[in-house]
PDB file of C-alpha atoms in Angstrom:
ATOM      1  CA  UNK A   1     -19.755  19.175  57.522  1.00 64.00           C
ATOM      2  CA  UNK A   2     -23.066  20.746  56.556  1.00 66.00           C
ATOM      3  CA  UNK A   3     -23.470  21.269  52.808  1.00 67.00           C
ATOM      4  CA  UNK A   4     -24.934  24.585  51.613  1.00 72.00           C
ATOM      5  CA  UNK A   5     -25.932  24.616  47.965  1.00 75.00           C
ATOM      6  CA  UNK A   6     -22.833  24.059  45.857  1.00 81.00           C
ATOM      7  CA  UNK A   7     -20.470  24.412  48.828  1.00 83.00           C
ATOM      8  CA  UNK A   8     -18.055  22.685  49.572  1.00 84.00           C
ATOM      9  CA  UNK A   9     -17.689  21.722  45.894  1.00 85.00           C
ATOM     10  CA  UNK A  10     -17.436  25.341  44.720  1.00 89.00           C
ATOM     11  CA  UNK A  11     -14.666  27.310  46.439  1.00 91.00           C
ATOM     12  CA  UNK A  12     -13.812  30.693  44.851  1.00 93.00           C
ATOM     13  CA  UNK A  13     -10.828  30.968  47.188  1.00 93.00           C
ATOM     14  CA  UNK A  14      -9.004  28.394  45.051  1.00 94.00           C
ATOM     15  CA  UNK A  15      -8.372  31.212  42.574  1.00 96.00           C
ATOM     16  CA  UNK A  16      -6.765  33.405  45.252  1.00 96.00           C
ATOM     17  CA  UNK A  17      -4.260  30.967  46.722  1.00 97.00           C
ATOM     18  CA  UNK A  18      -0.928  32.387  45.483  1.00 97.00           C
ATOM     19  CA  UNK A  19       0.401  35.554  43.849  1.00 95.00           C
ATOM     20  CA  UNK A  20       0.871  33.629  40.608  1.00 97.00           C
ATOM     21  CA  UNK A  21      -2.736  32.440  40.694  1.00 97.00           C
ATOM     22  CA  UNK A  22      -4.087  35.914  41.438  1.00 96.00           C
ATOM     23  CA  UNK A  23      -1.953  37.383  38.679  1.00 95.00           C
ATOM     24  CA  UNK A  24      -3.157  34.805  36.151  1.00 97.00           C
ATOM     25  CA  UNK A  25      -6.869  35.372  36.799  1.00 97.00           C
ATOM     26  CA  UNK A  26      -6.708  39.166  37.208  1.00 97.00           C
ATOM     27  CA  UNK A  27      -9.453  40.845  35.190  1.00 97.00           C
ATOM     28  CA  UNK A  28      -7.813  44.273  35.108  1.00 97.00           C
ATOM     29  CA  UNK A  29      -4.141  44.895  34.350  1.00 97.00           C
ATOM     30  CA  UNK A  30      -2.302  48.173  34.601  1.00 98.00           C
ATOM     31  CA  UNK A  31       0.331  48.947  31.984  1.00 97.00           C
ATOM     32  CA  UNK A  32       2.757  51.881  31.734  1.00 98.00           C
ATOM     33  CA  UNK A  33       1.107  52.901  28.460  1.00 98.00           C
ATOM     34  CA  UNK A  34      -2.104  53.573  30.394  1.00 98.00           C
ATOM     35  CA  UNK A  35      -0.593  56.658  32.008  1.00 98.00           C
ATOM     36  CA  UNK A  36      -0.332  60.339  31.131  1.00 98.00           C
ATOM     37  CA  UNK A  37       1.799  62.597  33.350  1.00 98.00           C
ATOM     38  CA  UNK A  38       0.427  66.070  34.190  1.00 98.00           C
ATOM     39  CA  UNK A  39       3.342  68.487  34.602  1.00 98.00           C
ATOM     40  CA  UNK A  40       3.662  72.142  35.563  1.00 97.00           C
ATOM     41  CA  UNK A  41       6.296  74.478  34.162  1.00 97.00           C
ATOM     42  CA  UNK A  42       6.838  77.882  35.753  1.00 96.00           C
ATOM     43  CA  UNK A  43       8.266  80.925  34.092  1.00 95.00           C
ATOM     44  CA  UNK A  44      11.201  82.736  35.649  1.00 93.00           C
ATOM     45  CA  UNK A  45      12.500  80.123  38.114  1.00 95.00           C
ATOM     46  CA  UNK A  46      16.007  78.691  38.168  1.00 96.00           C
ATOM     47  CA  UNK A  47      15.191  75.621  40.281  1.00 97.00           C
ATOM     48  CA  UNK A  48      12.122  73.416  40.499  1.00 97.00           C
ATOM     49  CA  UNK A  49       9.654  74.796  43.061  1.00 96.00           C
ATOM     50  CA  UNK A  50       8.055  72.194  45.384  1.00 95.00           C
ATOM     51  CA  UNK A  51       4.270  72.362  45.615  1.00 95.00           C
ATOM     52  CA  UNK A  52       3.531  72.253  49.335  1.00 93.00           C
ATOM     53  CA  UNK A  53       0.047  70.810  48.926  1.00 93.00           C
ATOM     54  CA  UNK A  54       1.289  68.063  46.586  1.00 94.00           C
ATOM     55  CA  UNK A  55       4.323  66.396  48.179  1.00 95.00           C
ATOM     56  CA  UNK A  56       6.709  65.123  45.528  1.00 95.00           C
ATOM     57  CA  UNK A  57       5.302  67.319  42.728  1.00 96.00           C
ATOM     58  CA  UNK A  58       7.047  70.499  41.559  1.00 97.00           C
ATOM     59  CA  UNK A  59       6.649  73.459  39.294  1.00 96.00           C
ATOM     60  CA  UNK A  60       9.358  72.649  36.784  1.00 98.00           C
ATOM     61  CA  UNK A  61      11.972  74.810  35.197  1.00 98.00           C
ATOM     62  CA  UNK A  62      12.324  74.377  31.458  1.00 97.00           C
ATOM     63  CA  UNK A  63      15.327  72.109  31.992  1.00 98.00           C
ATOM     64  CA  UNK A  64      13.783  69.971  34.717  1.00 98.00           C
ATOM     65  CA  UNK A  65      10.645  69.564  32.591  1.00 98.00           C
ATOM     66  CA  UNK A  66      12.710  68.136  29.757  1.00 98.00           C
ATOM     67  CA  UNK A  67      14.299  65.701  32.205  1.00 98.00           C
ATOM     68  CA  UNK A  68      10.858  64.657  33.501  1.00 98.00           C
ATOM     69  CA  UNK A  69       9.667  64.064  29.950  1.00 98.00           C
ATOM     70  CA  UNK A  70      12.684  61.892  29.194  1.00 98.00           C
ATOM     71  CA  UNK A  71      12.089  59.880  32.384  1.00 98.00           C
ATOM     72  CA  UNK A  72       8.466  59.352  31.361  1.00 98.00           C
ATOM     73  CA  UNK A  73       9.599  58.023  27.979  1.00 98.00           C
ATOM     74  CA  UNK A  74      12.055  55.628  29.629  1.00 98.00           C
ATOM     75  CA  UNK A  75       9.306  54.336  31.938  1.00 98.00           C
ATOM     76  CA  UNK A  76       6.925  53.673  29.039  1.00 98.00           C
ATOM     77  CA  UNK A  77       4.397  56.401  29.868  1.00 98.00           C
ATOM     78  CA  UNK A  78       2.224  57.378  26.888  1.00 98.00           C
ATOM     79  CA  UNK A  79       1.867  61.132  27.303  1.00 98.00           C
ATOM     80  CA  UNK A  80       2.598  64.308  29.198  1.00 98.00           C
ATOM     81  CA  UNK A  81      -0.005  67.030  29.761  1.00 98.00           C
ATOM     82  CA  UNK A  82       1.618  70.442  30.174  1.00 98.00           C
ATOM     83  CA  UNK A  83       0.339  73.329  32.283  1.00 96.00           C
ATOM     84  CA  UNK A  84       2.136  76.663  32.008  1.00 96.00           C
ATOM     85  CA  UNK A  85       2.501  79.044  34.951  1.00 94.00           C
ATOM     86  CA  UNK A  86       3.410  82.539  33.709  1.00 94.00           C
ATOM     87  CA  UNK A  87       4.916  85.285  35.797  1.00 93.00           C
ATOM     88  CA  UNK A  88       2.234  87.034  37.818  1.00 87.00           C
ATOM     89  CA  UNK A  89       2.969  90.394  36.203  1.00 87.00           C
ATOM     90  CA  UNK A  90       2.119  88.985  32.760  1.00 92.00           C
ATOM     91  CA  UNK A  91      -1.386  87.856  33.643  1.00 90.00           C
ATOM     92  CA  UNK A  92      -4.244  90.046  32.442  1.00 92.00           C
ATOM     93  CA  UNK A  93      -8.000  89.924  31.886  1.00 90.00           C
ATOM     94  CA  UNK A  94      -7.672  88.159  28.521  1.00 92.00           C
ATOM     95  CA  UNK A  95      -4.960  85.663  29.388  1.00 92.00           C
ATOM     96  CA  UNK A  96      -2.481  87.081  26.892  1.00 94.00           C
ATOM     97  CA  UNK A  97       0.310  84.594  27.813  1.00 95.00           C
ATOM     98  CA  UNK A  98      -1.968  81.827  26.542  1.00 95.00           C
ATOM     99  CA  UNK A  99      -1.778  83.097  22.960  1.00 96.00           C
ATOM    100  CA  UNK A 100       1.709  84.576  23.006  1.00 97.00           C
ATOM    101  CA  UNK A 101       4.021  82.307  20.951  1.00 96.00           C
ATOM    102  CA  UNK A 102       6.655  83.070  23.582  1.00 96.00           C
ATOM    103  CA  UNK A 103       4.323  82.354  26.515  1.00 97.00           C
ATOM    104  CA  UNK A 104       5.661  79.790  28.946  1.00 97.00           C
ATOM    105  CA  UNK A 105       3.345  76.976  27.822  1.00 98.00           C
ATOM    106  CA  UNK A 106       4.233  77.403  24.174  1.00 98.00           C
ATOM    107  CA  UNK A 107       7.947  77.580  24.990  1.00 98.00           C
ATOM    108  CA  UNK A 108       7.619  74.419  27.073  1.00 98.00           C
ATOM    109  CA  UNK A 109       5.812  72.601  24.274  1.00 98.00           C
ATOM    110  CA  UNK A 110       8.692  73.357  21.918  1.00 98.00           C
ATOM    111  CA  UNK A 111      11.225  72.295  24.555  1.00 98.00           C
ATOM    112  CA  UNK A 112       9.573  68.955  25.198  1.00 98.00           C
ATOM    113  CA  UNK A 113       9.030  68.173  21.529  1.00 98.00           C
ATOM    114  CA  UNK A 114      12.702  68.918  20.886  1.00 98.00           C
ATOM    115  CA  UNK A 115      13.637  66.606  23.769  1.00 98.00           C
ATOM    116  CA  UNK A 116      11.394  63.600  23.073  1.00 98.00           C
ATOM    117  CA  UNK A 117      10.075  64.079  19.533  1.00 97.00           C
ATOM    118  CA  UNK A 118       7.258  61.635  18.904  1.00 97.00           C
ATOM    119  CA  UNK A 119       8.308  59.144  21.611  1.00 98.00           C
ATOM    120  CA  UNK A 120       5.843  60.750  24.019  1.00 98.00           C
ATOM    121  CA  UNK A 121       2.472  62.291  23.222  1.00 98.00           C
ATOM    122  CA  UNK A 122       2.938  65.956  24.082  1.00 98.00           C
ATOM    123  CA  UNK A 123      -0.372  67.386  25.272  1.00 98.00           C
ATOM    124  CA  UNK A 124      -1.325  70.906  26.252  1.00 98.00           C
ATOM    125  CA  UNK A 125      -3.944  72.212  28.636  1.00 96.00           C
ATOM    126  CA  UNK A 126      -6.142  74.566  26.650  1.00 97.00           C
ATOM    127  CA  UNK A 127      -7.657  76.891  29.218  1.00 93.00           C
ATOM    128  CA  UNK A 128      -7.281  80.469  30.385  1.00 89.00           C
ATOM    129  CA  UNK A 129      -7.259  80.001  34.157  1.00 87.00           C
ATOM    130  CA  UNK A 130      -3.470  79.913  34.527  1.00 86.00           C
ATOM    131  CA  UNK A 131      -2.996  83.068  32.440  1.00 88.00           C
ATOM    132  CA  UNK A 132      -5.718  85.466  33.604  1.00 89.00           C
ATOM    133  CA  UNK A 133      -5.572  87.757  36.607  1.00 84.00           C
ATOM    134  CA  UNK A 134      -9.034  86.719  37.830  1.00 83.00           C
ATOM    135  CA  UNK A 135      -8.430  82.954  37.757  1.00 73.00           C
ATOM    136  CA  UNK A 136     -11.519  81.906  35.839  1.00 82.00           C
ATOM    137  CA  UNK A 137     -11.454  79.644  32.796  1.00 81.00           C
ATOM    138  CA  UNK A 138     -12.750  82.327  30.460  1.00 86.00           C
ATOM    139  CA  UNK A 139     -13.145  85.982  29.625  1.00 90.00           C
ATOM    140  CA  UNK A 140     -15.390  87.972  31.957  1.00 91.00           C
ATOM    141  CA  UNK A 141     -18.213  90.267  30.854  1.00 90.00           C
ATOM    142  CA  UNK A 142     -19.007  93.684  32.317  1.00 89.00           C
ATOM    143  CA  UNK A 143     -20.824  92.079  35.244  1.00 88.00           C
ATOM    144  CA  UNK A 144     -17.988  89.687  36.113  1.00 86.00           C
ATOM    145  CA  UNK A 145     -19.602  86.589  34.615  1.00 91.00           C
ATOM    146  CA  UNK A 146     -17.721  84.194  32.330  1.00 90.00           C
ATOM    147  CA  UNK A 147     -18.649  85.094  28.750  1.00 94.00           C
ATOM    148  CA  UNK A 148     -18.939  81.775  26.936  1.00 95.00           C
ATOM    149  CA  UNK A 149     -18.681  82.962  23.330  1.00 95.00           C
ATOM    150  CA  UNK A 150     -15.960  85.554  23.921  1.00 95.00           C
ATOM    151  CA  UNK A 151     -14.009  82.797  25.648  1.00 94.00           C
ATOM    152  CA  UNK A 152     -14.365  80.527  22.626  1.00 96.00           C
ATOM    153  CA  UNK A 153     -12.579  83.116  20.507  1.00 96.00           C
ATOM    154  CA  UNK A 154      -9.639  82.974  22.883  1.00 96.00           C
ATOM    155  CA  UNK A 155      -9.676  79.156  22.869  1.00 97.00           C
ATOM    156  CA  UNK A 156      -9.483  79.158  19.065  1.00 97.00           C
ATOM    157  CA  UNK A 157      -6.351  81.318  19.186  1.00 97.00           C
ATOM    158  CA  UNK A 158      -4.848  79.172  21.919  1.00 97.00           C
ATOM    159  CA  UNK A 159      -5.408  75.996  19.929  1.00 98.00           C
ATOM    160  CA  UNK A 160      -3.557  77.406  16.958  1.00 98.00           C
ATOM    161  CA  UNK A 161      -0.519  78.630  18.895  1.00 98.00           C
ATOM    162  CA  UNK A 162      -0.315  75.378  20.855  1.00 98.00           C
ATOM    163  CA  UNK A 163      -0.414  73.371  17.647  1.00 98.00           C
ATOM    164  CA  UNK A 164       2.272  75.582  16.126  1.00 98.00           C
ATOM    165  CA  UNK A 165       4.393  75.032  19.254  1.00 98.00           C
ATOM    166  CA  UNK A 166       4.267  71.266  18.801  1.00 98.00           C
ATOM    167  CA  UNK A 167       1.292  69.854  20.715  1.00 98.00           C
ATOM    168  CA  UNK A 168       0.214  66.442  19.469  1.00 98.00           C
ATOM    169  CA  UNK A 169      -2.999  66.752  21.492  1.00 98.00           C
ATOM    170  CA  UNK A 170      -4.862  69.749  22.917  1.00 98.00           C
ATOM    171  CA  UNK A 171      -7.085  69.416  25.974  1.00 97.00           C
ATOM    172  CA  UNK A 172      -9.848  72.047  26.149  1.00 96.00           C
ATOM    173  CA  UNK A 173     -10.668  71.991  29.851  1.00 93.00           C
ATOM    174  CA  UNK A 174     -12.784  75.089  30.484  1.00 92.00           C
ATOM    175  CA  UNK A 175     -16.228  73.478  30.067  1.00 91.00           C
ATOM    176  CA  UNK A 176     -17.481  76.200  27.735  1.00 92.00           C
ATOM    177  CA  UNK A 177     -20.434  75.263  25.546  1.00 94.00           C
ATOM    178  CA  UNK A 178     -19.266  74.603  21.979  1.00 96.00           C
ATOM    179  CA  UNK A 179     -15.560  74.524  22.816  1.00 97.00           C
ATOM    180  CA  UNK A 180     -14.738  71.292  20.976  1.00 98.00           C
ATOM    181  CA  UNK A 181     -16.271  72.406  17.690  1.00 98.00           C
ATOM    182  CA  UNK A 182     -14.569  75.794  17.842  1.00 98.00           C
ATOM    183  CA  UNK A 183     -11.177  74.272  18.614  1.00 98.00           C
ATOM    184  CA  UNK A 184     -11.558  71.683  15.845  1.00 98.00           C
ATOM    185  CA  UNK A 185     -12.427  74.385  13.304  1.00 98.00           C
ATOM    186  CA  UNK A 186      -9.510  76.546  14.455  1.00 98.00           C
ATOM    187  CA  UNK A 187      -7.038  73.684  14.039  1.00 98.00           C
ATOM    188  CA  UNK A 188      -8.404  72.698  10.647  1.00 98.00           C
ATOM    189  CA  UNK A 189      -8.212  76.297   9.419  1.00 98.00           C
ATOM    190  CA  UNK A 190      -4.422  76.227   9.784  1.00 98.00           C
ATOM    191  CA  UNK A 191      -4.056  72.792   8.255  1.00 98.00           C
ATOM    192  CA  UNK A 192      -3.568  70.958  11.561  1.00 98.00           C
ATOM    193  CA  UNK A 193      -6.040  68.169  11.057  1.00 98.00           C
ATOM    194  CA  UNK A 194      -3.400  65.923  12.618  1.00 98.00           C
ATOM    195  CA  UNK A 195      -3.697  67.490  16.076  1.00 98.00           C
ATOM    196  CA  UNK A 196      -6.096  65.483  18.247  1.00 98.00           C
ATOM    197  CA  UNK A 197      -8.553  66.816  20.823  1.00 98.00           C
ATOM    198  CA  UNK A 198      -8.890  65.286  24.273  1.00 98.00           C
ATOM    199  CA  UNK A 199     -12.221  66.653  25.466  1.00 98.00           C
ATOM    200  CA  UNK A 200     -12.692  67.330  29.168  1.00 96.00           C
ATOM    201  CA  UNK A 201     -16.217  66.056  28.690  1.00 97.00           C
ATOM    202  CA  UNK A 202     -17.383  65.587  32.268  1.00 96.00           C
ATOM    203  CA  UNK A 203     -15.484  68.005  34.470  1.00 95.00           C
ATOM    204  CA  UNK A 204     -17.131  68.477  37.831  1.00 96.00           C
ATOM    205  CA  UNK A 205     -17.028  71.448  40.205  1.00 94.00           C
ATOM    206  CA  UNK A 206     -15.093  69.462  42.792  1.00 93.00           C
ATOM    207  CA  UNK A 207     -13.584  70.239  46.191  1.00 90.00           C
ATOM    208  CA  UNK A 208     -10.672  68.001  45.246  1.00 90.00           C
ATOM    209  CA  UNK A 209      -9.041  70.620  42.992  1.00 87.00           C
ATOM    210  CA  UNK A 210      -7.702  72.482  46.012  1.00 80.00           C
ATOM    211  CA  UNK A 211      -3.984  71.615  45.727  1.00 83.00           C
ATOM    212  CA  UNK A 212      -4.039  72.352  41.982  1.00 74.00           C
ATOM    213  CA  UNK A 213      -4.730  76.003  42.747  1.00 72.00           C
ATOM    214  CA  UNK A 214      -1.292  76.256  44.334  1.00 70.00           C
ATOM    215  CA  UNK A 215       0.289  74.282  41.501  1.00 73.00           C
ATOM    216  CA  UNK A 216      -0.792  76.807  38.855  1.00 67.00           C
ATOM    217  CA  UNK A 217      -0.638  79.916  41.025  1.00 66.00           C
ATOM    218  CA  UNK A 218      -4.374  80.469  40.590  1.00 70.00           C
ATOM    219  CA  UNK A 219      -5.847  83.897  41.285  1.00 65.00           C
ATOM    220  CA  UNK A 220      -9.403  82.549  41.457  1.00 65.00           C
ATOM    221  CA  UNK A 221     -11.942  84.243  43.677  1.00 70.00           C
ATOM    222  CA  UNK A 222     -15.343  82.608  43.930  1.00 67.00           C
ATOM    223  CA  UNK A 223     -16.067  79.301  42.205  1.00 76.00           C
ATOM    224  CA  UNK A 224     -16.658  77.721  38.806  1.00 82.00           C
ATOM    225  CA  UNK A 225     -20.108  76.293  39.369  1.00 79.00           C
ATOM    226  CA  UNK A 226     -21.657  78.157  36.425  1.00 85.00           C
ATOM    227  CA  UNK A 227     -19.581  76.174  33.939  1.00 83.00           C
ATOM    228  CA  UNK A 228     -18.232  73.038  35.615  1.00 90.00           C
ATOM    229  CA  UNK A 229     -20.756  70.284  36.275  1.00 91.00           C
ATOM    230  CA  UNK A 230     -22.804  69.852  39.433  1.00 95.00           C
ATOM    231  CA  UNK A 231     -21.567  66.805  41.420  1.00 95.00           C
ATOM    232  CA  UNK A 232     -25.205  65.807  41.949  1.00 96.00           C
ATOM    233  CA  UNK A 233     -25.794  65.178  38.228  1.00 97.00           C
ATOM    234  CA  UNK A 234     -25.047  62.057  36.205  1.00 96.00           C
ATOM    235  CA  UNK A 235     -27.261  62.142  33.091  1.00 96.00           C
ATOM    236  CA  UNK A 236     -25.899  65.597  32.323  1.00 95.00           C
ATOM    237  CA  UNK A 237     -22.533  63.988  31.589  1.00 97.00           C
ATOM    238  CA  UNK A 238     -24.034  61.889  28.822  1.00 97.00           C
ATOM    239  CA  UNK A 239     -25.478  65.022  27.248  1.00 96.00           C
ATOM    240  CA  UNK A 240     -22.058  66.684  27.361  1.00 97.00           C
ATOM    241  CA  UNK A 241     -20.588  63.492  25.902  1.00 98.00           C
ATOM    242  CA  UNK A 242     -22.954  63.474  22.935  1.00 97.00           C
ATOM    243  CA  UNK A 243     -22.195  67.125  22.190  1.00 97.00           C
ATOM    244  CA  UNK A 244     -18.423  66.668  22.371  1.00 98.00           C
ATOM    245  CA  UNK A 245     -18.501  63.691  20.024  1.00 98.00           C
ATOM    246  CA  UNK A 246     -20.755  65.536  17.582  1.00 98.00           C
ATOM    247  CA  UNK A 247     -18.330  68.467  17.601  1.00 98.00           C
ATOM    248  CA  UNK A 248     -15.321  66.286  16.798  1.00 97.00           C
ATOM    249  CA  UNK A 249     -13.683  65.070  20.002  1.00 98.00           C
ATOM    250  CA  UNK A 250     -11.135  62.311  19.376  1.00 98.00           C
ATOM    251  CA  UNK A 251     -10.950  61.247  23.028  1.00 98.00           C
ATOM    252  CA  UNK A 252     -13.094  62.067  26.055  1.00 98.00           C
ATOM    253  CA  UNK A 253     -12.344  62.419  29.735  1.00 97.00           C
ATOM    254  CA  UNK A 254     -13.953  62.354  33.160  1.00 98.00           C
ATOM    255  CA  UNK A 255     -12.469  64.602  35.865  1.00 96.00           C
ATOM    256  CA  UNK A 256     -12.032  63.948  38.784  1.00 97.00           C
ATOM    257  CA  UNK A 257     -11.631  60.188  38.590  1.00 98.00           C
ATOM    258  CA  UNK A 258     -12.066  58.587  42.020  1.00 97.00           C
ATOM    259  CA  UNK A 259     -15.261  60.302  43.217  1.00 97.00           C
ATOM    260  CA  UNK A 260     -16.864  59.835  39.781  1.00 98.00           C
ATOM    261  CA  UNK A 261     -16.179  56.204  38.904  1.00 98.00           C
ATOM    262  CA  UNK A 262     -19.879  55.724  38.211  1.00 98.00           C
ATOM    263  CA  UNK A 263     -19.767  58.495  35.608  1.00 98.00           C
ATOM    264  CA  UNK A 264     -16.607  57.024  34.128  1.00 98.00           C
ATOM    265  CA  UNK A 265     -18.266  53.623  33.777  1.00 98.00           C
ATOM    266  CA  UNK A 266     -21.328  55.121  32.083  1.00 98.00           C
ATOM    267  CA  UNK A 267     -19.215  57.122  29.646  1.00 98.00           C
ATOM    268  CA  UNK A 268     -17.009  54.136  28.822  1.00 98.00           C
ATOM    269  CA  UNK A 269     -20.061  51.972  28.147  1.00 97.00           C
ATOM    270  CA  UNK A 270     -21.555  54.598  25.838  1.00 97.00           C
ATOM    271  CA  UNK A 271     -18.711  55.308  23.404  1.00 97.00           C
ATOM    272  CA  UNK A 272     -16.235  53.696  21.041  1.00 95.00           C
ATOM    273  CA  UNK A 273     -13.550  56.381  21.356  1.00 98.00           C
ATOM    274  CA  UNK A 274     -10.748  56.267  23.953  1.00 98.00           C
ATOM    275  CA  UNK A 275     -11.856  57.306  27.430  1.00 98.00           C
ATOM    276  CA  UNK A 276      -9.492  58.949  29.903  1.00 98.00           C
ATOM    277  CA  UNK A 277      -9.854  59.898  33.561  1.00 98.00           C
ATOM    278  CA  UNK A 278      -7.885  62.482  35.544  1.00 98.00           C
ATOM    279  CA  UNK A 279      -6.809  61.476  39.034  1.00 98.00           C
ATOM    280  CA  UNK A 280      -6.608  65.020  40.300  1.00 96.00           C
ATOM    281  CA  UNK A 281      -4.493  66.846  42.853  1.00 94.00           C
ATOM    282  CA  UNK A 282      -6.756  66.264  45.842  1.00 95.00           C
ATOM    283  CA  UNK A 283      -6.909  62.537  45.171  1.00 97.00           C
ATOM    284  CA  UNK A 284      -3.113  62.468  45.006  1.00 97.00           C
ATOM    285  CA  UNK A 285      -2.597  64.601  48.098  1.00 97.00           C
ATOM    286  CA  UNK A 286      -4.958  62.577  50.288  1.00 97.00           C
ATOM    287  CA  UNK A 287      -2.993  59.392  49.658  1.00 97.00           C
ATOM    288  CA  UNK A 288       0.350  61.128  50.158  1.00 97.00           C
ATOM    289  CA  UNK A 289      -0.801  62.765  53.408  1.00 97.00           C
ATOM    290  CA  UNK A 290      -2.265  59.571  54.854  1.00 97.00           C
ATOM    291  CA  UNK A 291       0.835  57.612  53.868  1.00 98.00           C
ATOM    292  CA  UNK A 292       3.118  60.218  55.449  1.00 96.00           C
ATOM    293  CA  UNK A 293       1.261  59.709  58.729  1.00 97.00           C
ATOM    294  CA  UNK A 294       1.622  55.950  58.426  1.00 98.00           C
ATOM    295  CA  UNK A 295      -2.123  55.414  58.124  1.00 98.00           C
ATOM    296  CA  UNK A 296      -2.004  53.544  54.793  1.00 98.00           C
ATOM    297  CA  UNK A 297       0.491  51.605  52.691  1.00 98.00           C
ATOM    298  CA  UNK A 298       1.445  54.176  50.065  1.00 98.00           C
ATOM    299  CA  UNK A 299       2.519  51.869  47.231  1.00 97.00           C
ATOM    300  CA  UNK A 300      -0.479  49.593  47.578  1.00 97.00           C
ATOM    301  CA  UNK A 301      -2.846  52.552  47.756  1.00 98.00           C
ATOM    302  CA  UNK A 302      -1.407  54.102  44.595  1.00 98.00           C
ATOM    303  CA  UNK A 303      -1.815  50.943  42.538  1.00 98.00           C
ATOM    304  CA  UNK A 304      -5.233  50.211  44.038  1.00 98.00           C
ATOM    305  CA  UNK A 305      -6.603  53.624  43.098  1.00 98.00           C
ATOM    306  CA  UNK A 306      -5.215  53.346  39.572  1.00 98.00           C
ATOM    307  CA  UNK A 307      -6.607  49.832  39.178  1.00 98.00           C
ATOM    308  CA  UNK A 308     -10.033  51.024  40.284  1.00 98.00           C
ATOM    309  CA  UNK A 309     -10.011  53.800  37.701  1.00 98.00           C
ATOM    310  CA  UNK A 310      -9.026  51.435  34.913  1.00 98.00           C
ATOM    311  CA  UNK A 311     -11.532  48.810  36.072  1.00 98.00           C
ATOM    312  CA  UNK A 312     -14.282  51.435  35.820  1.00 98.00           C
ATOM    313  CA  UNK A 313     -13.487  51.948  32.134  1.00 98.00           C
ATOM    314  CA  UNK A 314     -10.579  54.347  31.644  1.00 98.00           C
ATOM    315  CA  UNK A 315      -8.228  53.445  28.851  1.00 97.00           C
ATOM    316  CA  UNK A 316      -5.832  56.177  29.971  1.00 98.00           C
ATOM    317  CA  UNK A 317      -5.266  57.813  33.338  1.00 98.00           C
ATOM    318  CA  UNK A 318      -3.785  61.215  33.993  1.00 98.00           C
ATOM    319  CA  UNK A 319      -1.979  60.819  37.301  1.00 98.00           C
ATOM    320  CA  UNK A 320       0.847  62.574  39.098  1.00 98.00           C
ATOM    321  CA  UNK A 321       2.203  59.108  39.865  1.00 98.00           C
ATOM    322  CA  UNK A 322       2.461  58.235  36.145  1.00 98.00           C
ATOM    323  CA  UNK A 323       6.223  57.779  35.906  1.00 98.00           C
ATOM    324  CA  UNK A 324       6.590  56.226  39.347  1.00 98.00           C
ATOM    325  CA  UNK A 325       3.724  53.781  38.762  1.00 98.00           C
ATOM    326  CA  UNK A 326       5.067  52.868  35.331  1.00 98.00           C
ATOM    327  CA  UNK A 327       8.485  52.163  36.832  1.00 97.00           C
ATOM    328  CA  UNK A 328       6.929  49.948  39.513  1.00 95.00           C
ATOM    329  CA  UNK A 329       4.983  47.996  36.907  1.00 95.00           C
ATOM    330  CA  UNK A 330       8.112  47.659  34.773  1.00 87.00           C
ATOM    331  CA  UNK A 331       9.961  46.088  37.695  1.00 76.00           C
TER     332      UNK A 331
END
């Protein structure tokens, strides 16, 4: 046999010979505590409503949401991120359901806290898009543009009512300039220094949000390119990161996850706070659709995508497979 350099003495395949060997030398390990479950709760429905574009995901009733939260606890999942879907007739230009103590998100926060207490981190999406009649993440000015500073006033109110309703963590997701500082001040003003902020630090204007629009009953016309980040830009994320940390973010996040693993890795390398990534609706739906057609092995694909996200630097992953993946890992 011809010898090439260190071969045949050095054979990396020795460390791939059996499942036990591969498990022992694995550099990245998934754990149920890595996961956060995004969940939708819809006002005025008596049964969970399937989301056509996201097979297996539903808009919950209040009761089915409590059951989902309990299942997440049993599986070892760390958190649940709640999105409220109000009745269409209640939406308006200011997103009034988002600051109404009896709005669906606030009601759901109280329900879940009553169900699971502190066994699960109860998180709330802090954004106006689900509650406004125009579908944008903020208040519009007279020319139909998103008014950054007027929106911040609404975010401050939302933070306070969400904290009062029981959120352990709020997630400002609208990509308004200054949103983390305003939310932190609003929480501190009511003595809620204990409520943490998960900053949507690098949230890109992605095509992969498509199925989410159905999930939250979005009324959006146009796009969000004036406030969400341009997919072409990377250094911009580090600027957003520095601002969020300066303003008081406790945790930071990259969204979407899969198409932006390079951004995730750069953010994770740059900070000493927990870093999360959101495996969004389009990422989920692509795997489910391909698996339904028999083109890929569904279970392997799920765990492979989650492993890739963690390998890139995410300490926590928001994924619609959170409970299912945690159960698989537990087995």
